[in-house]
C-alpha cells in the first residue's frame, strides 16, 4: 500500500477525514452530488455523523440517509410531485450505494442493501421518465447485469461505460449515463466479472476482460433499436485496464476514453504497493491483518477485494495479478483516444498514461491527454469535478463523431 492508511494514492489533498480511503470516498459522494440524487447538503448531513476511519459509522450514516430519502420520496409521490419524488429516490439509491462502499460482502446486510439500491434506482428512473432499462448480457455460464440508456429510435453513437474495482453499474449512470444521455448519446453500462454484485453469481475478476466487453458489444448489436457503428469505450479506474485490453482485441470499438489508461496492471501493483509484494504470502497476510487491526477501513477494503477475486485472502489476489494479468502492448492501440489524468494520481498511473500517449503519438494515431490540476480538482477519476470531466469527454466525442443530431434528455 502506498501509505499505511490507503489502498492506492488517489488524490493530493485531504478534504475532511484523516483516513485517506474514507476521504476519497467522501469526495466521490460529493462529486456525484453535482449530477443527480443526493445533494451536497445531504452528503454533508450523512458524514456529519461519521467517525473518521470507522466503516460501521460510515455505513450507518449513509444507510440512514438513504432511508430518510426513501420516506421523502414516498411523501412527494403521494402528493403527486413526481419530479421531486424521483430526485429523492435517486438520492435514496445512492445513499444505499455508498453504505455498501465499506460493507463486508459476505454478510447478509450486503445483499439486502444491494436490492434496496436497485429498487430505488429503478423507481427514480421511472418517475423521471429516463429511457433506461436493466439488461442482462449473456456471458459464459450466466449473464452480466447492466443498464441501457437509449435516447430515442434514431441512430446515435454509443458510449460503453466500464467501471473499476470499486464500482457498481449504478455508478456508471452518474459518470457517463445521465450526462451522456443529456448530450444525445446512448449509453450501455455493465458490471463485468468482479464488479458490483457479480461475485455473488460466481463471476470474479479475471485476466481476459476483452471477452466480457466483446459480449457487451454483441448484446448492443442485437438489441439496439437503431444500431450505429460509432462505439466509444469509456474505462474508469481499473476500467482503464479492462478497456485497454478490449480496444486491442475488438475492432468494433472506434474510440477509447480512459481515466486513467493502464497497460501493465502487475507493474502498477509492484510499484505502488512496493515492499508488500516482496513479502511471502504468509507474511503479507500477517502484515495486512496487523494493519487491519489498526485501520478498519483498510481491513474491510481488502476483504472486499479478496471476495471480488474469488480468493480467501488479499495475498492470493495479489499473486494472481502478478502471474495472470497480461501486459497490453501500447503499439497495438490505434483508435482515437482521450486520456484523463489528475495530478493527484498515483505515480505509476501517471507514468503509464504519459508513456502510452507518447507511443500512440509516435505511431501517428490520434490521442489527447487532459490533465486535471489541483486547482480544477485532481482526484482519481475526476470525482471532485465530474461536470468538467463530462464537458471534456462529450465535447471530444462530439467533435470525433460529428454528433450534431437533435433529441436529448431533459
Coordinates of C-alpha atoms in Angstrom, one line a residue:
X1 CA 0.0 0.0 0.0
X2 CA 1.2 3.5 -0.8
X3 CA 0.8 4.6 2.8
X4 CA -0.4 2.7 5.8
X5 CA -3.9 4.2 5.6
X6 CA -4.8 3.8 1.9
X7 CA -5.1 1.2 -0.8
X8 CA -3.8 3.4 -3.5
X9 CA -2.9 7.1 -3.8
X10 CA -5.9 8.8 -5.4
X11 CA -5.8 12.5 -4.5
X12 CA -3.3 15.1 -3.5
X13 CA -5.2 16.9 -0.7
X14 CA -7.3 15.8 2.3
X15 CA -10.8 17.3 2.4
X16 CA -12.3 16.1 5.7
X17 CA -11.2 12.7 7.0
X18 CA -7.6 11.8 8.1
X19 CA -8.2 8.3 6.7
X20 CA -7.3 8.6 3.1
X21 CA -9.6 6.0 1.7
X22 CA -12.6 7.4 3.6
X23 CA -11.7 10.9 2.5
X24 CA -11.6 9.8 -1.1
X25 CA -15.0 8.1 -0.7
X26 CA -16.4 11.3 0.7
X27 CA -15.1 13.3 -2.3
X28 CA -16.6 10.7 -4.5
X29 CA -20.1 11.1 -2.9
X30 CA -19.7 14.9 -3.0
X31 CA -18.8 14.7 -6.7
X32 CA -21.8 12.6 -7.6
X33 CA -24.0 15.2 -5.8
X34 CA -23.2 17.6 -8.7
X35 CA -25.1 15.3 -11.1
X36 CA -28.3 13.9 -9.7
X37 CA -29.6 12.4 -6.5
X38 CA -28.1 13.3 -3.1
X39 CA -27.5 17.0 -2.8
X40 CA -24.2 18.3 -1.3
X41 CA -26.1 19.2 1.9
X42 CA -27.5 15.6 2.2
X43 CA -24.0 14.2 1.7
X44 CA -22.7 16.6 4.4
X45 CA -25.5 15.6 6.7
X46 CA -24.5 11.9 6.3
X47 CA -20.8 12.4 7.0
X48 CA -21.6 14.7 10.0
X49 CA -22.4 11.6 12.0
X50 CA -19.5 9.5 10.6
X51 CA -16.5 8.8 12.8
X52 CA -13.2 9.1 11.0
X53 CA -11.8 5.7 10.0
X54 CA -14.8 3.8 11.3
X55 CA -16.6 1.8 8.5
X56 CA -19.6 0.9 10.7
X57 CA -20.4 4.6 11.4
X58 CA -20.0 5.3 7.6
X59 CA -22.4 2.5 6.7
X60 CA -24.9 3.5 9.4
X61 CA -24.8 7.2 8.4
X62 CA -25.3 6.6 4.6
X63 CA -27.9 3.9 5.1
X64 CA -29.9 6.1 7.4
X65 CA -29.7 9.0 4.9
X66 CA -30.9 6.6 2.2
X67 CA -33.9 5.5 4.4
X68 CA -34.8 9.2 5.1
X69 CA -34.7 10.0 1.3
X70 CA -36.9 6.9 0.6
X71 CA -39.5 8.3 3.0
X72 CA -39.3 11.7 1.5
X73 CA -39.7 10.2 -2.0
X74 CA -42.9 8.4 -0.7
X75 CA -44.3 11.7 0.6
X76 CA -43.6 13.5 -2.7
X77 CA -45.1 10.7 -4.7
X78 CA -48.3 10.7 -2.6
X79 CA -48.6 14.4 -3.2
X80 CA -48.3 13.9 -6.9
X81 CA -44.9 15.7 -7.1
X82 CA -43.3 13.1 -9.2
X83 CA -40.2 15.1 -10.3
X84 CA -39.3 15.7 -6.6
X85 CA -40.1 12.1 -5.8
X86 CA -37.7 10.9 -8.4
X87 CA -35.0 13.2 -7.3
X88 CA -35.3 11.9 -3.7
X89 CA -35.4 8.3 -5.0
X90 CA -32.1 8.8 -6.8
X91 CA -30.7 10.1 -3.6
X92 CA -32.1 7.1 -1.7
X93 CA -30.4 4.7 -4.2
X94 CA -27.1 6.4 -3.8
X95 CA -27.3 6.6 0.0
X96 CA -27.5 2.8 0.0
X97 CA -24.9 2.5 -2.7
X98 CA -22.4 4.3 -0.5
X99 CA -23.3 2.4 2.6
X100 CA -22.1 -0.6 0.5
X101 CA -18.7 1.1 -0.1
X102 CA -17.4 -0.1 3.3
X103 CA -19.6 -3.1 3.8
X104 CA -18.5 -6.7 4.1
X105 CA -19.9 -8.5 1.0
X106 CA -20.0 -11.9 2.9
X107 CA -22.6 -10.6 5.4
X108 CA -26.4 -10.6 4.9
X109 CA -26.6 -6.8 5.0
X110 CA -24.7 -6.6 1.7
X111 CA -27.3 -8.4 -0.3
X112 CA -30.3 -6.6 1.2
X113 CA -28.7 -3.2 0.7
X114 CA -27.9 -4.1 -3.0
X115 CA -31.6 -5.0 -3.5
X116 CA -32.7 -1.7 -1.9
X117 CA -30.3 0.3 -4.0
X118 CA -31.5 -1.3 -7.2
X119 CA -35.2 -0.8 -6.3
X120 CA -34.8 2.9 -5.6
X121 CA -32.8 3.4 -8.7
X122 CA -35.5 1.8 -10.8
X123 CA -38.2 3.9 -9.1
X124 CA -36.2 7.1 -9.7
X125 CA -35.7 6.4 -13.4
X126 CA -39.4 5.6 -13.9
X127 CA -40.5 8.8 -12.1
X128 CA -38.1 10.9 -14.1
X129 CA -39.0 9.0 -17.3
X130 CA -35.4 8.4 -18.1
X131 CA -35.2 6.0 -21.1
X132 CA -33.1 3.4 -19.3
X133 CA -33.8 -0.3 -18.8
X134 CA -32.0 -3.1 -16.9
X135 CA -30.3 -5.6 -19.2
X136 CA -28.6 -9.0 -18.9
X137 CA -25.6 -9.6 -21.2
X138 CA -25.1 -13.3 -21.9
X139 CA -21.7 -14.4 -20.8
X140 CA -20.4 -17.9 -20.3
X141 CA -22.5 -19.7 -17.6
X142 CA -24.7 -16.8 -16.9
X143 CA -25.3 -13.1 -17.6
X144 CA -23.7 -9.8 -16.6
X145 CA -26.1 -7.1 -15.2
X146 CA -26.3 -3.7 -16.8
X147 CA -28.4 -0.7 -17.9
X148 CA -29.0 0.5 -21.3
X149 CA -30.0 4.2 -21.8
X150 CA -31.4 4.7 -25.3
X151 CA -32.3 8.3 -26.1
X152 CA -34.7 7.5 -28.9
X153 CA -35.1 5.4 -32.1
X154 CA -32.6 7.3 -34.2
X155 CA -29.0 6.1 -34.9
X156 CA -26.7 7.5 -32.3
X157 CA -23.2 6.9 -31.1
X158 CA -23.0 4.6 -28.0
X159 CA -20.7 5.0 -25.0
X160 CA -19.9 1.7 -23.4
X161 CA -19.1 2.5 -19.7
X162 CA -16.8 0.2 -17.9
X163 CA -16.0 0.8 -14.2
X164 CA -13.2 -0.4 -12.0
X165 CA -12.5 -2.2 -8.8
X166 CA -15.0 -0.3 -6.6
X167 CA -17.9 0.4 -8.9
X168 CA -21.5 -0.7 -9.4
X169 CA -23.4 -0.3 -12.7
X170 CA -25.4 2.4 -10.9
X171 CA -22.2 4.5 -10.5
X172 CA -21.8 4.4 -14.3
X173 CA -25.1 6.2 -14.6
X174 CA -23.6 9.2 -12.8
X175 CA -20.2 9.0 -14.5
X176 CA -21.5 8.8 -18.1
X177 CA -25.0 7.5 -18.4
X178 CA -27.1 10.5 -17.4
X179 CA -24.7 13.2 -18.7
X180 CA -24.3 11.1 -21.9
X181 CA -28.0 11.0 -22.5
X182 CA -28.2 14.7 -22.0
X183 CA -25.7 15.2 -24.8
X184 CA -27.5 12.8 -27.2
X185 CA -25.6 9.6 -26.7
X186 CA -26.9 6.1 -26.0
X187 CA -25.0 4.6 -23.1
X188 CA -24.5 0.9 -22.1
X189 CA -23.4 0.4 -18.5
X190 CA -22.4 -3.2 -17.5
X191 CA -20.8 -4.8 -14.4
X192 CA -18.0 -7.0 -15.7
X193 CA -16.9 -10.1 -13.7
X194 CA -15.7 -9.0 -10.3
X195 CA -17.7 -5.7 -10.3
X196 CA -20.8 -4.8 -8.4
X197 CA -22.5 -7.9 -7.1
X198 CA -21.3 -10.3 -9.8
X199 CA -19.0 -12.3 -7.5
X200 CA -22.2 -13.5 -5.7
X201 CA -23.2 -15.0 -9.1
X202 CA -19.9 -16.7 -9.5
X203 CA -18.2 -14.1 -11.7
X204 CA -14.9 -12.8 -10.2
X205 CA -12.1 -10.7 -11.6
X206 CA -10.3 -12.4 -14.5
X207 CA -7.4 -11.7 -16.8
X208 CA -9.2 -11.6 -20.1
X209 CA -11.6 -8.6 -19.8
X210 CA -11.8 -8.2 -23.6
X211 CA -14.1 -11.2 -23.8
X212 CA -16.7 -9.8 -21.5
X213 CA -16.5 -6.4 -23.2
X214 CA -17.0 -8.0 -26.6
X215 CA -20.0 -9.8 -25.2
X216 CA -21.4 -6.3 -24.3
X217 CA -20.9 -5.1 -27.9
X218 CA -22.6 -8.3 -29.1
X219 CA -25.6 -7.5 -27.0
X220 CA -25.6 -3.9 -28.3
X221 CA -25.6 -5.0 -31.9
X222 CA -28.5 -7.4 -31.3
X223 CA -30.7 -5.1 -29.1
X224 CA -30.1 -1.5 -30.1
X225 CA -33.2 -0.1 -31.7
X226 CA -31.1 1.7 -34.4
X227 CA -27.7 0.1 -34.5
X228 CA -24.8 2.6 -35.1
X229 CA -21.2 1.6 -35.7
X230 CA -19.9 4.5 -33.6
X231 CA -19.0 2.9 -30.3
X232 CA -16.7 4.5 -27.7
X233 CA -15.4 2.5 -24.7
X234 CA -15.0 4.6 -21.6
X235 CA -13.0 3.0 -18.8
X236 CA -12.8 4.3 -15.2
X237 CA -10.0 3.5 -12.8
X238 CA -9.4 -0.3 -13.3
X239 CA -11.7 0.0 -16.3
X240 CA -8.8 1.8 -17.9
X241 CA -7.1 -1.6 -17.9
X242 CA -10.1 -3.6 -18.9
X243 CA -10.9 -1.3 -21.9
X244 CA -7.2 -1.2 -22.9
X245 CA -7.4 -5.0 -23.5
X246 CA -10.6 -4.6 -25.4
X247 CA -9.5 -1.8 -27.8
X248 CA -6.7 -4.1 -28.9
X249 CA -8.9 -7.1 -29.4
X250 CA -12.2 -5.8 -30.8
X251 CA -12.2 -3.5 -33.9
X252 CA -15.8 -2.6 -33.3
X253 CA -14.6 -0.1 -30.7
X254 CA -14.0 3.1 -32.7
X255 CA -12.9 5.4 -29.9
X256 CA -11.4 5.0 -26.4
X257 CA -11.6 7.1 -23.3
X258 CA -9.8 6.2 -20.1
X259 CA -9.4 7.8 -16.7
X260 CA -6.7 6.6 -16.5
X261 CA -5.3 4.1 -19.1
X262 CA -3.4 1.1 -17.6
X263 CA -1.4 -1.2 -19.8
X264 CA 0.5 -3.1 -17.1
X265 CA -1.5 -3.9 -14.0
X266 CA 1.1 -6.1 -12.4
X267 CA 3.7 -3.3 -12.7
X268 CA 1.2 -0.8 -11.1
X269 CA 0.8 -3.2 -8.2
X270 CA 4.5 -3.7 -7.8
X271 CA 5.4 0.0 -7.9
X272 CA 2.5 1.3 -5.8
X273 CA 2.4 -1.4 -3.2
X274 CA 6.2 -1.8 -3.1
X275 CA 7.6 -3.9 -0.2
X276 CA 4.3 -5.6 0.5
X277 CA 4.6 -7.5 -2.8
X278 CA 8.1 -8.7 -2.0
X279 CA 6.9 -10.4 1.2
X280 CA 6.0 -14.1 1.2
X281 CA 2.2 -14.7 1.1
X282 CA 2.0 -15.8 4.8
X283 CA 3.9 -12.7 5.8
X284 CA 1.8 -10.4 3.7
X285 CA -1.3 -11.8 5.2
X286 CA 0.2 -11.3 8.7
X287 CA 1.0 -7.7 7.8
X288 CA -2.4 -6.9 6.4
X289 CA -4.1 -8.4 9.4
X290 CA -1.9 -6.2 11.6
X291 CA -2.7 -3.2 9.5
X292 CA -6.4 -4.1 9.6
X293 CA -6.5 -4.1 13.3
X294 CA -5.1 -0.6 13.3
X295 CA -7.1 0.5 10.2
X296 CA -10.7 -0.9 10.0
X297 CA -11.3 0.9 6.6
X298 CA -8.3 -0.9 5.0
X299 CA -9.3 -4.2 6.6
X300 CA -12.8 -4.1 5.1
X301 CA -11.5 -2.9 1.7
X302 CA -9.0 -5.8 1.5
X303 CA -11.7 -8.3 2.4
X304 CA -13.9 -6.9 -0.3
X305 CA -11.1 -7.1 -2.9
X306 CA -10.4 -10.8 -1.9
X307 CA -14.1 -11.5 -2.4
X308 CA -14.1 -9.9 -5.9
X309 CA -11.1 -12.0 -6.9
X310 CA -12.7 -15.2 -5.5
X311 CA -9.8 -15.7 -3.2
X312 CA -9.5 -16.5 0.5
X313 CA -7.2 -13.6 1.3
X314 CA -5.6 -10.5 -0.2
X315 CA -2.2 -12.2 -0.6
X316 CA -3.7 -14.7 -3.1
X317 CA -5.4 -11.9 -5.0
X318 CA -2.0 -10.1 -5.3
X319 CA -0.3 -13.3 -6.5
X320 CA -3.0 -13.7 -9.2
X321 CA -2.5 -10.2 -10.5
X322 CA 1.3 -10.7 -10.7
X323 CA 1.0 -14.0 -12.6
X324 CA -2.2 -13.7 -14.7
X325 CA -2.7 -10.0 -15.7
X326 CA -1.4 -9.6 -19.2
X327 CA 0.5 -6.5 -20.4
X328 CA -1.2 -4.6 -23.2
X329 CA 1.3 -3.7 -26.0
X330 CA 0.9 0.1 -26.4
X331 CA 1.7 -0.1 -30.1
X332 CA -1.5 -2.1 -30.7
X333 CA -3.7 0.8 -29.8
X334 CA -4.7 2.7 -32.9
X335 CA -8.2 4.1 -32.4
X336 CA -8.7 7.8 -31.5
X337 CA -8.1 8.0 -27.7
X338 CA -8.7 10.5 -24.9
X339 CA -6.9 10.1 -21.6
X340 CA -8.0 11.9 -18.4
X341 CA -5.4 12.2 -15.6
X342 CA -5.4 14.0 -12.3
X343 CA -2.2 15.4 -10.9
X344 CA -3.1 13.7 -7.7
X345 CA -3.0 10.2 -9.2
X346 CA -0.5 7.5 -8.2
X347 CA 2.9 8.0 -9.7
X348 CA 2.7 4.8 -11.8
X349 CA -0.7 5.7 -13.2
X350 CA 0.7 9.0 -14.4
X351 CA 3.8 7.3 -15.8
X352 CA 1.8 4.7 -17.8
X353 CA -0.6 7.4 -19.1
X354 CA 2.2 9.6 -20.4
X355 CA 4.2 6.6 -21.8
X356 CA 1.2 5.3 -23.7
X357 CA 0.4 8.8 -25.0
X358 CA 3.9 9.1 -26.4
X359 CA 3.8 5.7 -28.1
X360 CA 0.5 6.4 -29.7
X361 CA 1.7 9.8 -31.0
X362 CA 4.8 8.2 -32.4
X363 CA 2.6 5.7 -34.3
X364 CA 0.8 8.7 -35.9
X365 CA -2.5 8.0 -34.3
X366 CA -5.0 10.4 -32.7
X367 CA -4.5 10.8 -28.9
X368 CA -5.4 13.6 -26.5
X369 CA -4.3 13.7 -22.9
X370 CA -6.2 16.0 -20.5
X371 CA -4.5 16.8 -17.2
X372 CA -6.6 18.0 -14.2
X373 CA -4.7 20.3 -11.9
X374 CA -5.1 20.7 -8.2
X375 CA -7.0 23.9 -8.8
X376 CA -9.5 22.0 -11.0
X377 CA -9.8 19.0 -8.7
X378 CA -7.0 16.5 -9.4
X379 CA -8.5 13.4 -7.7
X380 CA -8.7 10.0 -9.3
X381 CA -11.5 9.7 -12.0
X382 CA -12.2 13.4 -11.6
X383 CA -14.5 12.7 -8.6
X384 CA -14.0 16.3 -7.4
X385 CA -15.0 17.9 -10.7
X386 CA -17.3 15.5 -12.6
X387 CA -19.1 18.3 -14.5
X388 CA -15.8 19.4 -16.0
X389 CA -14.9 15.8 -16.9
X390 CA -18.2 15.4 -18.7
X391 CA -17.6 18.6 -20.7
X392 CA -14.2 17.4 -21.7
X393 CA -15.4 13.8 -22.7
X394 CA -18.5 14.7 -24.6
X395 CA -17.0 17.7 -26.3
X396 CA -14.3 15.4 -27.6
X397 CA -16.8 12.8 -28.7
X398 CA -19.0 15.4 -30.4
X399 CA -16.0 16.5 -32.5
X400 CA -14.9 13.0 -33.3
X401 CA -18.3 11.5 -34.1
X402 CA -19.9 14.7 -35.5
X403 CA -22.7 14.1 -33.1
X404 CA -25.0 17.0 -34.2
X405 CA -28.3 15.1 -34.0
X406 CA -31.1 16.6 -32.0
X407 CA -33.0 15.0 -29.2
X408 CA -31.6 14.8 -25.7
X409 CA -32.7 14.0 -22.2
X410 CA -34.2 17.0 -20.3

